């Protein structure tokens, strides 16, 4: 029995081959963010080593899988040490599967420690999926565009679905818990009053514009799955660039950052084109290369239509 054309298209889309160079780039970005995370992005997590165990209210998954002990000084510090130590070889593609699994499990425990005291962030969902899928991918090197893998395509598609679900279900949660008042009330006004910056305080004088931004935000989140089905690469990259600009705007307006989500979203991009060794090697020659290209462009004679005399060159100033 031959598979239906629709099933063939779905399978081809889901397992579309991706260059291995993207795996090396995403491993480096994931490992680098882990260091940024504990040192700058969420440094308050390490403070839970001093929090009394009576305040620990484990997340649902920690209650379903009772393998997560109550955090104390040794568990919090030990988890962080293991996480940081394993992330370095993973970044540089040394035994990436072994250290990738260690990083994924340690970071998952790190999130249990972080989010079991009343604050739960949805911006880490895509990043967690990325960490658990990177160990399943083969060893890779920067700039490898020749070797393609359907398994890598499958893994990054799952990460992309996780990124899109973060947007879509954020809109669903707004409507579910806040109702349509979320978009019709002064939600952004309240946010700017609490966390406004010099870039957004002026918007308080335009409540209608803030209400329009609330509708635009929910509309954008509901339509975000479109990026998964766009075939034209330039259009897809343009949509992803809009996602990044959206998060930059939110950060400038109310200082809410989705940095781990933005790291996971990088799997949409053709990072296999980046080769750090070539960039470093060509860096000293880059100004000369740019000048030569500009001179070559100027040297090309202007194309003239048939029967039209060519323009005389203008004198150099």
PDB file of N, CA, C and O in Angstrom, residues 30 46 53 75 112 153 222 224 245 250 316:
ATOM      1  N   UNK A  30      23.801  27.164  23.023  1.00  0.00           N
ATOM      2  CA  UNK A  30      23.144  26.637  24.217  1.00  0.00           C
ATOM      3  C   UNK A  30      24.095  26.637  25.407  1.00  0.00           C
ATOM      4  O   UNK A  30      23.733  27.045  26.517  1.00  0.00           O
ATOM      5  N   UNK A  46      20.662  30.702  42.384  1.00  0.00           N
ATOM      6  CA  UNK A  46      21.643  30.187  43.329  1.00  0.00           C
ATOM      7  C   UNK A  46      21.290  30.571  44.760  1.00  0.00           C
ATOM      8  O   UNK A  46      21.682  29.896  45.715  1.00  0.00           O
ATOM      9  N   UNK A  53      13.409  24.498  53.315  1.00  0.00           N
ATOM     10  CA  UNK A  53      12.718  23.464  52.549  1.00  0.00           C
ATOM     11  C   UNK A  53      11.209  23.525  52.664  1.00  0.00           C
ATOM     12  O   UNK A  53      10.497  23.032  51.786  1.00  0.00           O
ATOM     13  N   UNK A  75      22.647  20.380  47.119  1.00  0.00           N
ATOM     14  CA  UNK A  75      21.967  20.048  45.867  1.00  0.00           C
ATOM     15  C   UNK A  75      22.016  21.224  44.900  1.00  0.00           C
ATOM     16  O   UNK A  75      22.317  21.064  43.703  1.00  0.00           O
ATOM     17  N   UNK A 112      13.720  23.048  37.952  1.00  0.00           N
ATOM     18  CA  UNK A 112      12.864  22.623  39.059  1.00  0.00           C
ATOM     19  C   UNK A 112      13.197  23.434  40.302  1.00  0.00           C
ATOM     20  O   UNK A 112      12.306  23.909  41.029  1.00  0.00           O
ATOM     21  N   UNK A 153      17.089  17.422  11.030  1.00  0.00           N
ATOM     22  CA  UNK A 153      15.910  18.174  10.612  1.00  0.00           C
ATOM     23  C   UNK A 153      14.711  17.885  11.487  1.00  0.00           C
ATOM     24  O   UNK A 153      13.964  18.803  11.859  1.00  0.00           O
ATOM     25  N   UNK A 222      -1.094  34.337  18.001  1.00  0.00           N
ATOM     26  CA  UNK A 222      -1.995  33.349  17.414  1.00  0.00           C
ATOM     27  C   UNK A 222      -1.585  32.963  15.997  1.00  0.00           C
ATOM     28  O   UNK A 222      -1.803  31.824  15.566  1.00  0.00           O
ATOM     29  N   UNK A 224       1.546  32.974  14.879  1.00  0.00           N
ATOM     30  CA  UNK A 224       2.944  32.537  14.836  1.00  0.00           C
ATOM     31  C   UNK A 224       3.156  31.169  14.183  1.00  0.00           C
ATOM     32  O   UNK A 224       4.213  30.960  13.568  1.00  0.00           O
ATOM     33  N   UNK A 245      12.814  41.157  16.631  1.00  0.00           N
ATOM     34  CA  UNK A 245      12.517  42.573  16.828  1.00  0.00           C
ATOM     35  C   UNK A 245      11.400  42.763  17.854  1.00  0.00           C
ATOM     36  O   UNK A 245      11.433  43.718  18.652  1.00  0.00           O
ATOM     37  N   UNK A 250       9.904  44.568  23.316  1.00  0.00           N
ATOM     38  CA  UNK A 250       9.350  44.294  24.641  1.00  0.00           C
ATOM     39  C   UNK A 250      10.386  44.575  25.726  1.00  0.00           C
ATOM     40  O   UNK A 250      10.074  45.143  26.779  1.00  0.00           O
ATOM     41  N   UNK A 316      36.626  62.832 -11.821  1.00  0.00           N
ATOM     42  CA  UNK A 316      36.791  62.550 -10.398  1.00  0.00           C
ATOM     43  C   UNK A 316      37.040  63.830  -9.642  1.00  0.00           C
ATOM     44  O   UNK A 316      37.740  64.724 -10.122  1.00  0.00           O
TER      45      UNK A 316
END
